[in-house]
Tab-separated table of C-alpha atoms in Angstrom:
chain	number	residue	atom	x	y	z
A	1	UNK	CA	28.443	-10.056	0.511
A	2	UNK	CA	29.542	-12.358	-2.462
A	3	UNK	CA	26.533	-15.054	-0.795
A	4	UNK	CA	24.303	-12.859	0.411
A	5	UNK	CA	24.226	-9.448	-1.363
A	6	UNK	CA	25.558	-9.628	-4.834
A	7	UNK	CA	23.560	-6.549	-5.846
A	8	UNK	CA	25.896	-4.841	-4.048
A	9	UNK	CA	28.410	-5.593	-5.366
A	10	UNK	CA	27.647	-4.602	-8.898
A	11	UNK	CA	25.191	-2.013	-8.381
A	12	UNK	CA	25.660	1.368	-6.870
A	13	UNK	CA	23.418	1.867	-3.643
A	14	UNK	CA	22.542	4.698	-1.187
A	15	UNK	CA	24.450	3.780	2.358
A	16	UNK	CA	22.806	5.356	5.750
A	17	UNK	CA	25.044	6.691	7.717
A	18	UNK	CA	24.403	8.175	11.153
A	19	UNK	CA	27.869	8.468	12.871
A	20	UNK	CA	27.030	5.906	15.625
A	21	UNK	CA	29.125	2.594	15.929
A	22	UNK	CA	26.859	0.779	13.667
A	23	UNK	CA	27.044	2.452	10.466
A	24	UNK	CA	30.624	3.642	10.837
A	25	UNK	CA	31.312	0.162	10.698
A	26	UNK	CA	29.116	-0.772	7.554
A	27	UNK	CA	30.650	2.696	5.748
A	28	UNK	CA	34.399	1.555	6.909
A	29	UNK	CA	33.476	-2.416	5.214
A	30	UNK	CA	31.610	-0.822	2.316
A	31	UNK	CA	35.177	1.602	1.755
A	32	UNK	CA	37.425	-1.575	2.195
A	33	UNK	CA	35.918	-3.335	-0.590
A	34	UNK	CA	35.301	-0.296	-2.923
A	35	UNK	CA	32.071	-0.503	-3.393
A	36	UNK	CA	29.615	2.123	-5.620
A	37	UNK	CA	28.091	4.167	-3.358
A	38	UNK	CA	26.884	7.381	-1.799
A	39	UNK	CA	26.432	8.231	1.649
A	40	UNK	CA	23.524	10.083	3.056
A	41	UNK	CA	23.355	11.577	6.528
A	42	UNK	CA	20.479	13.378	8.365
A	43	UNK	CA	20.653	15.534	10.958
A	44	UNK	CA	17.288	15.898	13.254
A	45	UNK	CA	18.645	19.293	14.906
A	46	UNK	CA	17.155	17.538	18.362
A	47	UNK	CA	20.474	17.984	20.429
A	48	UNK	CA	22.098	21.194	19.021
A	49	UNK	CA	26.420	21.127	18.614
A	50	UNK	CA	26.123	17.178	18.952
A	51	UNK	CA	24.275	16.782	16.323
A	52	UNK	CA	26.146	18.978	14.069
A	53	UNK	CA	29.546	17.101	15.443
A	54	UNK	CA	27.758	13.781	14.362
A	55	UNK	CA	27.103	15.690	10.748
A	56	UNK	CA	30.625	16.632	10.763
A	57	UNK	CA	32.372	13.152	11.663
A	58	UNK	CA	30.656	11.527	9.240
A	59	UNK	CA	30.907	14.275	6.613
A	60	UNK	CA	35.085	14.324	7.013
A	61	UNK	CA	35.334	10.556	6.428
A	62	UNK	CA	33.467	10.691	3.524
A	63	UNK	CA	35.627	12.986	1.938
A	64	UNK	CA	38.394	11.298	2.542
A	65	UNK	CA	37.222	8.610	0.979
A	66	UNK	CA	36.098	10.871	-2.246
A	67	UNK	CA	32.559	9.716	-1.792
A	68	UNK	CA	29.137	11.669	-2.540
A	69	UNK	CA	28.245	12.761	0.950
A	70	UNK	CA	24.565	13.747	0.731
A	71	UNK	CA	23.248	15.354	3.590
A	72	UNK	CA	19.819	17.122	5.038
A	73	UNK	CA	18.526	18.924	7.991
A	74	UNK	CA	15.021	18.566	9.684
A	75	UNK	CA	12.940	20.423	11.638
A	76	UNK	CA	12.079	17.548	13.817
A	77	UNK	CA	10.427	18.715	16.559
A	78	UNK	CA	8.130	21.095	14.445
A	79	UNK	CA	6.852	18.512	12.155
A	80	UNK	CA	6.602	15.866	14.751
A	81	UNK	CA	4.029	18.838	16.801
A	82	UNK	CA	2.635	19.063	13.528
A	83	UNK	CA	1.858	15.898	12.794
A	84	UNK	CA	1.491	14.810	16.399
A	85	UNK	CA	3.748	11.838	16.684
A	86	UNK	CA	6.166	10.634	18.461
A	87	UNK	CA	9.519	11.975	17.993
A	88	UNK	CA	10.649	8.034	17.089
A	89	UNK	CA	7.868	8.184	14.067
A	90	UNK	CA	8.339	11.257	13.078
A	91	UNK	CA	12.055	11.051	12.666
A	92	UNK	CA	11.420	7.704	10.831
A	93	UNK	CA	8.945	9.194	8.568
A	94	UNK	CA	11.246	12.325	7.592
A	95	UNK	CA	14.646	10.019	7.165
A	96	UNK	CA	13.141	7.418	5.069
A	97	UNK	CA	10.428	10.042	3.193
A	98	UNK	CA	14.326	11.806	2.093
A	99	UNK	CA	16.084	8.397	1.511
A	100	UNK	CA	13.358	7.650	-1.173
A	101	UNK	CA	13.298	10.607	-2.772
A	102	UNK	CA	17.516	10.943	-3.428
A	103	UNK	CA	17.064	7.442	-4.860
A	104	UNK	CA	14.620	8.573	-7.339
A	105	UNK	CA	16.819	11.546	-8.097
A	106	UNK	CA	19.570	9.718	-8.477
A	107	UNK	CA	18.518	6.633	-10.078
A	108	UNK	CA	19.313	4.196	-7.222
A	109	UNK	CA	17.366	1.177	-6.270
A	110	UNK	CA	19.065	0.066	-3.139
A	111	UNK	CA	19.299	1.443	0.598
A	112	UNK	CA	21.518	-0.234	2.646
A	113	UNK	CA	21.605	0.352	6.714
A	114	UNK	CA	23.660	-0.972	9.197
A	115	UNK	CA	20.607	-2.956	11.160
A	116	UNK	CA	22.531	-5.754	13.466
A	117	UNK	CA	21.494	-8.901	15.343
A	118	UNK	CA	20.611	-6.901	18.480
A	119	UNK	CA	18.083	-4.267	17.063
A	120	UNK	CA	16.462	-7.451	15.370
A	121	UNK	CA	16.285	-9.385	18.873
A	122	UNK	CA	14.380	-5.645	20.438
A	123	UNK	CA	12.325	-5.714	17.062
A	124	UNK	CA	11.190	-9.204	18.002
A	125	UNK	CA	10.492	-7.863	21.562
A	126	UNK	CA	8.733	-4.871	20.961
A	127	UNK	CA	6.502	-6.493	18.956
A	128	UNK	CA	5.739	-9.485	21.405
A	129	UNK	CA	4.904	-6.874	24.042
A	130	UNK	CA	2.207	-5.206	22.145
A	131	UNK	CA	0.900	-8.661	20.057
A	132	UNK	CA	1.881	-10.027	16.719
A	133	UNK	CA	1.250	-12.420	14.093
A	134	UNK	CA	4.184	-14.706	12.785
A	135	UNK	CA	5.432	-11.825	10.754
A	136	UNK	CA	5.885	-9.718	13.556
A	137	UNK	CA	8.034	-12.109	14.905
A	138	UNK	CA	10.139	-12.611	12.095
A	139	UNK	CA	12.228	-9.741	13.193
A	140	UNK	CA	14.282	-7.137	10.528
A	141	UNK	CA	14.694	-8.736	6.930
A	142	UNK	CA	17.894	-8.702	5.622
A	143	UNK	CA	16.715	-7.868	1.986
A	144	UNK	CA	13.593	-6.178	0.514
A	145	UNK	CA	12.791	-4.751	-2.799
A	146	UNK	CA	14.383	-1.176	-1.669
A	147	UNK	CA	16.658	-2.138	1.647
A	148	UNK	CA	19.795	-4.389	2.376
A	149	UNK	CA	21.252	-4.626	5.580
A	150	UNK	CA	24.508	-6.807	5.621
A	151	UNK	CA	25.354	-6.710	9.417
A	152	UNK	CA	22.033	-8.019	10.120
A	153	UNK	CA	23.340	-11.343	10.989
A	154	UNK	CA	26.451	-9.595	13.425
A	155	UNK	CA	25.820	-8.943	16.944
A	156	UNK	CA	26.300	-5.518	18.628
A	157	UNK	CA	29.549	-7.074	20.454
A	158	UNK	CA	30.904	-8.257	16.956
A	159	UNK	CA	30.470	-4.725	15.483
A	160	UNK	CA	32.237	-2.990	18.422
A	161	UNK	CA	35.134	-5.460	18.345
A	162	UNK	CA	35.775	-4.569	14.948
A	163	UNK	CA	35.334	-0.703	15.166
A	164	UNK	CA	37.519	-0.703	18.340
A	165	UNK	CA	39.940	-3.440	16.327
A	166	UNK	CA	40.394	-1.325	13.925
A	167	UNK	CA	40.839	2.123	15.509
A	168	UNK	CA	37.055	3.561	13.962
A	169	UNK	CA	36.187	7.218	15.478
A	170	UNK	CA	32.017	7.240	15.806
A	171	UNK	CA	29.892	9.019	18.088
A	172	UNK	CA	27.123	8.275	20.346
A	173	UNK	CA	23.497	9.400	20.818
A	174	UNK	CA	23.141	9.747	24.612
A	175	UNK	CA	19.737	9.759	23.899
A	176	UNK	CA	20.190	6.444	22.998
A	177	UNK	CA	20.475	5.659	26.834
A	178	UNK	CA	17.304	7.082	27.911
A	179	UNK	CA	14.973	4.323	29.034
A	180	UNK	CA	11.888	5.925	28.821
A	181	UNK	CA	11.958	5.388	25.147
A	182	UNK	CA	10.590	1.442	24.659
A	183	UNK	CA	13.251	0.290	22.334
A	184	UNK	CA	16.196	1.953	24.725
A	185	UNK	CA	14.282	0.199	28.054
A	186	UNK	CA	14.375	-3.418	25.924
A	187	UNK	CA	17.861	-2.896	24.778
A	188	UNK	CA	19.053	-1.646	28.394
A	189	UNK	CA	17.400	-3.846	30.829
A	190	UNK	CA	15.389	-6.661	29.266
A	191	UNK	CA	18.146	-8.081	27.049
A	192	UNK	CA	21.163	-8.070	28.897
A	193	UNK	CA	19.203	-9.994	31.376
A	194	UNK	CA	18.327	-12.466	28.750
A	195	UNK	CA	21.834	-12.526	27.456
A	196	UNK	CA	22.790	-13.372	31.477
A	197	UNK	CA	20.297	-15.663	31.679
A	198	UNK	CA	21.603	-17.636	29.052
A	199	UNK	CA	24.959	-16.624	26.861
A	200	UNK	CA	24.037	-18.274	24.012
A	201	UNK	CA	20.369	-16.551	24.185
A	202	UNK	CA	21.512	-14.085	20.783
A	203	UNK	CA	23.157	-16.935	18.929
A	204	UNK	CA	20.009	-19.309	19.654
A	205	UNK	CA	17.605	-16.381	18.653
A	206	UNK	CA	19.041	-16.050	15.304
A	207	UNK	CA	18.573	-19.731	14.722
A	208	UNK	CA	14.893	-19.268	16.252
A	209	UNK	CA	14.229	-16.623	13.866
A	210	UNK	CA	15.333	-18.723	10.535
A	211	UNK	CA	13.029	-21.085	11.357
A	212	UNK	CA	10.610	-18.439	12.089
A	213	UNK	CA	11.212	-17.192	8.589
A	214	UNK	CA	10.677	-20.307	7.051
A	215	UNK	CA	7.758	-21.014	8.947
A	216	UNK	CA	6.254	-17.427	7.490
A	217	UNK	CA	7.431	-18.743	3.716
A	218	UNK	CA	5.378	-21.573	4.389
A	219	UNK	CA	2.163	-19.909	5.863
A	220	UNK	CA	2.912	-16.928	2.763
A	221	UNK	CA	2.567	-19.760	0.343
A	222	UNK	CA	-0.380	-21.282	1.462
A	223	UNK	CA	-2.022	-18.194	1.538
A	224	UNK	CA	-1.364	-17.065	-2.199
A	225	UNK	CA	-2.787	-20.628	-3.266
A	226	UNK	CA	-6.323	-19.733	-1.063
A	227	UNK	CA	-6.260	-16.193	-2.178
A	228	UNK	CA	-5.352	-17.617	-6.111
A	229	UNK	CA	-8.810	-20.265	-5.775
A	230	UNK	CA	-11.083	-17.837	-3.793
A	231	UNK	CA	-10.628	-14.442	-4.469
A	232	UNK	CA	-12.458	-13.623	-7.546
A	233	UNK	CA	-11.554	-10.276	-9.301
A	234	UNK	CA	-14.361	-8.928	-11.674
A	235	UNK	CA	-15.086	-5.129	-12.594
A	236	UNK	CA	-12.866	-3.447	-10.145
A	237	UNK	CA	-14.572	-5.605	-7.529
A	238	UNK	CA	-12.597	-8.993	-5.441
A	239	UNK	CA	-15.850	-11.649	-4.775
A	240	UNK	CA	-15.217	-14.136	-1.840
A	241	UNK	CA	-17.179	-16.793	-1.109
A	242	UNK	CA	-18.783	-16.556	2.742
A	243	UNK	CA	-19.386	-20.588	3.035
A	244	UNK	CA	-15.568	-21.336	1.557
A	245	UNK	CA	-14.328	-18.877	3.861
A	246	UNK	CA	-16.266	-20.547	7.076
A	247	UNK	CA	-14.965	-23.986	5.770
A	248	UNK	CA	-10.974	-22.825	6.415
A	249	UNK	CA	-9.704	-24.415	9.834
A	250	UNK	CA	-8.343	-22.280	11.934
A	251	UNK	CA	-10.741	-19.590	10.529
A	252	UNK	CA	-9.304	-16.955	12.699
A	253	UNK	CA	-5.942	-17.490	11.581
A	254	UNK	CA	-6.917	-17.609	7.986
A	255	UNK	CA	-9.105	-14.154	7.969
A	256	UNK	CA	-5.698	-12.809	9.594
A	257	UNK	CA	-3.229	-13.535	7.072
A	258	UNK	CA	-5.756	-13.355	3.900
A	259	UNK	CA	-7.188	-9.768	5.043
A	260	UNK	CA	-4.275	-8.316	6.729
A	261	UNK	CA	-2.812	-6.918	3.400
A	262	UNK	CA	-5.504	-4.431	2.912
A	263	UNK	CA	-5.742	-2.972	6.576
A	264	UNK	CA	-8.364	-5.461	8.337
A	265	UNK	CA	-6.218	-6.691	11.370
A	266	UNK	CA	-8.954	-7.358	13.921
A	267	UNK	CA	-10.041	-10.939	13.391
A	268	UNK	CA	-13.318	-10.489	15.484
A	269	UNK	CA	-14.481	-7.689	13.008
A	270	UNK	CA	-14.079	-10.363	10.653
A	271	UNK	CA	-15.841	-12.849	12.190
A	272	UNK	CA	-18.774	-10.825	12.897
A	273	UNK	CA	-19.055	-9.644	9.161
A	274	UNK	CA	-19.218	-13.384	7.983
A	275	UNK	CA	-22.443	-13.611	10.167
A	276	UNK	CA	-23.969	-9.906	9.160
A	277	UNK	CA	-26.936	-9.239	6.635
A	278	UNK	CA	-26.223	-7.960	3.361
A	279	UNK	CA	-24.841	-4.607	3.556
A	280	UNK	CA	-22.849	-4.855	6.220
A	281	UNK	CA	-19.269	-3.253	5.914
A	282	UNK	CA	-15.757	-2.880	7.289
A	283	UNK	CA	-13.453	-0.313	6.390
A	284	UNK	CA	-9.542	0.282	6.564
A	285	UNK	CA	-7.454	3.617	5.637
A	286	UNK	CA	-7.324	1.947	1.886
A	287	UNK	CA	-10.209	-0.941	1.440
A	288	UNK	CA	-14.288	-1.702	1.734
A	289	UNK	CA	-15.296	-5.012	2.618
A	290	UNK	CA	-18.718	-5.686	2.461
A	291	UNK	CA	-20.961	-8.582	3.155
A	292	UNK	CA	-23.584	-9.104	-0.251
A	293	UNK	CA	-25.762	-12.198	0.067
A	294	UNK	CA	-23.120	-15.396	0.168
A	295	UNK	CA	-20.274	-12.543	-0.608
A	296	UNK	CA	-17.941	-10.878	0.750
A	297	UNK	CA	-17.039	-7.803	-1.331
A	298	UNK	CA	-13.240	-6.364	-1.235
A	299	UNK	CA	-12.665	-2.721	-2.809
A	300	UNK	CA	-10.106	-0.347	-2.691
A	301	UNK	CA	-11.826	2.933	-1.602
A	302	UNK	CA	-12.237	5.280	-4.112
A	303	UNK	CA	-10.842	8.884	-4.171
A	304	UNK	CA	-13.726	11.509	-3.928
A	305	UNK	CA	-15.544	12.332	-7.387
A	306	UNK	CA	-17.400	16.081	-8.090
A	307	UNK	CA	-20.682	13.648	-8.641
A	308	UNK	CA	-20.926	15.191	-11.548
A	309	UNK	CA	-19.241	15.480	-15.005
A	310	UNK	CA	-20.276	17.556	-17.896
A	311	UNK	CA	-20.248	16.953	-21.560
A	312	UNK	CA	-20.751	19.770	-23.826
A	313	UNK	CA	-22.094	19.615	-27.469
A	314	UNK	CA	-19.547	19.324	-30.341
A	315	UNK	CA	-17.350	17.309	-27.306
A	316	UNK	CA	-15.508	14.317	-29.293
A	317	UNK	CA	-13.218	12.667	-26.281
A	318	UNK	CA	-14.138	12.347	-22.691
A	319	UNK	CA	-11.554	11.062	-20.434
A	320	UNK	CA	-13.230	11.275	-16.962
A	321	UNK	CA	-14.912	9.358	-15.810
A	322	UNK	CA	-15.085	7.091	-17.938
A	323	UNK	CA	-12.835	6.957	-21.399
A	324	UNK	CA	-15.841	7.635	-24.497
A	325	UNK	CA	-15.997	8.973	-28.228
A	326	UNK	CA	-18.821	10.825	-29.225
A	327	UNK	CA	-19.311	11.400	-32.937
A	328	UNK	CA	-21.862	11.570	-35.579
A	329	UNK	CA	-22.651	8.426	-38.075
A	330	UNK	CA	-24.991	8.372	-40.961
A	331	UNK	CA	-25.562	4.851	-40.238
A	332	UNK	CA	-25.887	2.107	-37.218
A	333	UNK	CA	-22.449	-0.177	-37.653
A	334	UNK	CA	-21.095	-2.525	-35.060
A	335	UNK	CA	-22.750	-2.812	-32.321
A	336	UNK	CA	-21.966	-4.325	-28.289
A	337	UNK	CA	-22.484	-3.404	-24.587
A	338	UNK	CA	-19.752	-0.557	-25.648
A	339	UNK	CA	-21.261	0.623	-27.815
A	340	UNK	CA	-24.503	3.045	-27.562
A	341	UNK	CA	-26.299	4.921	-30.744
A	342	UNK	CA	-28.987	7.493	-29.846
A	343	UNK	CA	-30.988	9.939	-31.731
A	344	UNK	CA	-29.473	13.282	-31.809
A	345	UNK	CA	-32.384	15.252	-31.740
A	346	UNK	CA	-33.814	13.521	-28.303
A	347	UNK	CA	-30.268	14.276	-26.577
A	348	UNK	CA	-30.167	18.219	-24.051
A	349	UNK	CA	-26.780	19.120	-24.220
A	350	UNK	CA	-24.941	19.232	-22.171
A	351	UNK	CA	-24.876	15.729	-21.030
A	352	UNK	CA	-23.850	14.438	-17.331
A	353	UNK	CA	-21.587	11.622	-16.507
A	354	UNK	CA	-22.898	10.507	-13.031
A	355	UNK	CA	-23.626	8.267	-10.321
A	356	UNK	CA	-27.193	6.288	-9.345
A	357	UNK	CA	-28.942	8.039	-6.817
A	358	UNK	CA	-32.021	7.013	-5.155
A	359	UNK	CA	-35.235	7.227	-7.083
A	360	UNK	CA	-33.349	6.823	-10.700
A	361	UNK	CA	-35.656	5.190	-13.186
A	362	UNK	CA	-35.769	4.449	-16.860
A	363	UNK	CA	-37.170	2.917	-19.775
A	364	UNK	CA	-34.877	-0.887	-20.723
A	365	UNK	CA	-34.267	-0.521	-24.120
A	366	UNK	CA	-36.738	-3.431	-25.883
A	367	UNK	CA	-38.989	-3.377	-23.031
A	368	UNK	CA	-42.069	-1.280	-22.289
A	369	UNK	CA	-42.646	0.710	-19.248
A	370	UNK	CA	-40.423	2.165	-16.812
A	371	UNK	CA	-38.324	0.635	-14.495
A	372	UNK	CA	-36.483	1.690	-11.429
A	373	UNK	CA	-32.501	0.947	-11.589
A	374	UNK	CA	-32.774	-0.213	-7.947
A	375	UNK	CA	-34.884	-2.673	-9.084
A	376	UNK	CA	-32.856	-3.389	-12.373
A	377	UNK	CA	-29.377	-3.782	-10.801
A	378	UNK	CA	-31.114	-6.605	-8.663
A	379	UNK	CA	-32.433	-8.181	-10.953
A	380	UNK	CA	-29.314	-7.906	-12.891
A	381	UNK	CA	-27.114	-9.843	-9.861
A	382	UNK	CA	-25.230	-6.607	-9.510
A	383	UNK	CA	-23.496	-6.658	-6.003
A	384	UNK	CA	-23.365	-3.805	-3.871
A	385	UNK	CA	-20.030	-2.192	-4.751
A	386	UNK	CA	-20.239	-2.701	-8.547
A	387	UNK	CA	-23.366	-0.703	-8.026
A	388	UNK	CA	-22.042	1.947	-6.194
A	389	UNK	CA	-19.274	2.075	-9.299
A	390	UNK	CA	-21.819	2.067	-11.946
A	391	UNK	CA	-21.707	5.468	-14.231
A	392	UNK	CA	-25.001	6.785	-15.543
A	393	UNK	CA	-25.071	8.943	-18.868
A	394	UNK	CA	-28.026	11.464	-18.787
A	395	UNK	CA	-29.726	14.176	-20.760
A	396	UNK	CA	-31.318	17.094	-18.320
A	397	UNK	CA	-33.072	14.554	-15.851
A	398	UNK	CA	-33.584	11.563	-17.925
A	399	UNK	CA	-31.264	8.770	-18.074
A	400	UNK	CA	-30.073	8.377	-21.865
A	401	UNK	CA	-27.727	4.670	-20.520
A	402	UNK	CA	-26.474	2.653	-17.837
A	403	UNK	CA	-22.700	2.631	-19.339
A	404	UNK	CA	-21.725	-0.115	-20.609
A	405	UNK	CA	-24.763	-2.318	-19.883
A	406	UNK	CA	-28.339	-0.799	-20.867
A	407	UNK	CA	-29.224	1.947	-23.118
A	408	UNK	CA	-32.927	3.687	-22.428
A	409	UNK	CA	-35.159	3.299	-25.009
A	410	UNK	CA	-36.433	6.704	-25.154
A	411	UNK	CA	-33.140	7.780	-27.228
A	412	UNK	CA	-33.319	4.455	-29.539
A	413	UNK	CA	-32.988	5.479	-33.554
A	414	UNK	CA	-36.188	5.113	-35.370
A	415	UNK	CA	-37.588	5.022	-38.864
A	416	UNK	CA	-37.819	8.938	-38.446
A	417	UNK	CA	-34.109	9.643	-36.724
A	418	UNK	CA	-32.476	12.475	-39.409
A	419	UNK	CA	-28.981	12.800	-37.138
A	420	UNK	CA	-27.175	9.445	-35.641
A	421	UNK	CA	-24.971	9.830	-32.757
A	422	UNK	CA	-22.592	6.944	-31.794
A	423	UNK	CA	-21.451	6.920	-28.144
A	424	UNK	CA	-18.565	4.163	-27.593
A	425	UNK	CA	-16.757	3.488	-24.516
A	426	UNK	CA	-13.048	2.827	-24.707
A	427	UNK	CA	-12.081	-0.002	-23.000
């Protein structure tokens, strides 16, 4: 702990507790050295008076210790019908969704759980069976921003020696010997084998799996510094180069690890984009990726706007969509792309904060004739998704500015303007 997990040993932290071997254990350690902590149980109501025994085990140690015991009770099997997931996921979603939440309420920044050697090794596993990159294979971390787990590096063997050494009551799932469940079929048949084939097979895993770790740190690295030189952040909008990308050997393994972050995790959908026309796209649960000339465009995708937002007259502040003042000058002052002044009288209240849409036109301030925006934003290099981003500000039908970039010349001041509006966008 003093090596590994100072944290804990100065902070307080939220301890899972379950009843089984495991995190009887890691509560009994935890008590020994008097640590700060609380301990939160859940019970899934999936197996009736054993599951209120485990709630009841774990509830009367606590107290004998004098600890917070902090405990909930889920409807499991409703909200896993509900949701329609497996009753695995959908107990993993409810325990961790309530171990965030009391360490908000509380003020506590750590979880710790009583993950061991063994459920690493079936991590590793499961993962191998259904394919994995290197991180996949890196089994359980022992530390991330919001979970510590200090028996990581014991086996299963060393935690029931010591719970058995030390006279420990805990109880045990018996649907944790079911093997129809993937994890319980690993854990019961595939790794004993292992362990026969070889007795050292845990020990040399571990070892395996540092180097593993290290190899990740390595690959991690590497892949900040590409990400650092190549993707280009600018309006909202991440700009990557097609012909660097191509250059990267191995490109498949490079699209993997530089796109995986934002939800693109087949490689061939990749590939195939880097070869599309303009306007080609990918998209995840959270990003956009689209192909724009020698481009590739990343964006997160945007919640769903009302298309439309209204400005009445005598309005001073607008906050959405965009952050603007409105007021009236007597004179034109400082000027910039943030800045727009138009001629009161030519302005229809009330105004519209919009979109582009199809067919939009206007007059360029400065120039003469009309000009579709289509036709504007191309000739203005704007990509794709900066497009799509773009806010219009109109009067009735007619565009009064592009935001931020072009006013229309129709609403310019002139020698006979008698009322000055000033329009500036907050940046």
């Amino acid at each position: 702990m003093e090596a590994n997990f100072p944290h804990l040993l100065q902070e307080p932290f939220l301890l899972a507790c379950s009843g089984g071997v495991d995190s009887m254990v890691l509560l009994d350690l935890c008590a020994r050295l008097d640590l700060d902590f609380a301990v939160a149980h859940c019970n899934f109501q999936l197996r009736g008076e054993e599951s209120n025994a485990d709630e009841k085990l774990v509830a009367d140690v606590v107290s004998k210790q004098g600890r917070l015991f902090l405990v909930t009770h889920f409807d499991t099997k409703e909200y896993v019908s509900k949701n329609k997931l497996s009753l695995q996921v959908g107990a993993r979603r409810l325990r961790y969704g309530w171990f965030d939440a009391l360490m908000e309420e509380k003020g506590i920044s750590t979880l710790v759980t009583a993950h061991h050697a063994d459920d690493s090794l079936e991590t590793f596993l499961i993962n191998l069976s259904r394919g994995t990159g290197i991180d996949g294979l890196t089994g359980i971390p022992e530390k991330t921003e919001k979970v510590s787990r200090p028996l990581l590096r014991f086996s299963r063997q060393d935690i029931l020696k010591y719970a058995t050494e030390t006279g420990l009551q805990w109880r045990e799932d018996a649907s944790n010997a079911d093997t129809k469940y993937l994890r319980n079929k690993i854990r019961h048949e595939i790794v004993p084998l292992l362990k026969e084939l070889n007795p050292a097979f845990l020990e040399n895993f571990k070892s395996t799996q540092k180097y593993l770790s290290q190899t990740a740190d390595i690959v991690n690295k590497r892949v900040i510094y590409l990400k650092r030189r190549l993707f280009i952040l600018k309006e909202g909008v991440t700009r990557i180069s097609v012909p660097e990308l191509l250059a990267l050997d191995p490109l498949e393994g490079y699209l993997h690890a530089m796109f995986k972050a934002y939800g693109f995790n087949e490689t061939k959908d990749l590939l195939q984009l880097l070869h599309s026309t303009s306007g080609k796209e990918l998209c995840s649960n959270t990003h956009r990726l689209v192909r724009d000339r020698g481009h590739l465009l990343l964006a997160p995708i945007d919640p769903v706007d009302p298309g439309e937002y209204r400005i009445d007259e005598n309005q001073s502040k607008v906050s959405q969509p965009v952050s603007m003042t409105i007021e009236e000058v007597e004179k034109i002052g400082e000027t910039g792309p943030h800045i727009l002044y138009v001629d009161k009288e030519t302005l229809k209240y009330p105004l519209t904060v919009r979109k582009w849409r199809k067919g939009d036109y206007f007059y360029p301030f400065g120039m003469q004739g009309r000009k579709k925006l289509s036709k504007y934003f191309k000739d203005e290099k704007i990509d794709i998704l900066t497009k799509e981003k773009q806010w219009l500000l109109c009067s009735a039908e007619q565009l009064v500015w592009v935001i931020g970039r072009r006013p229309d010349d129709r609403f310019k001041v002139g020698e006979k303007t008698r009322g000055i509006v000033k329009i500036t966008l907050n940046k």
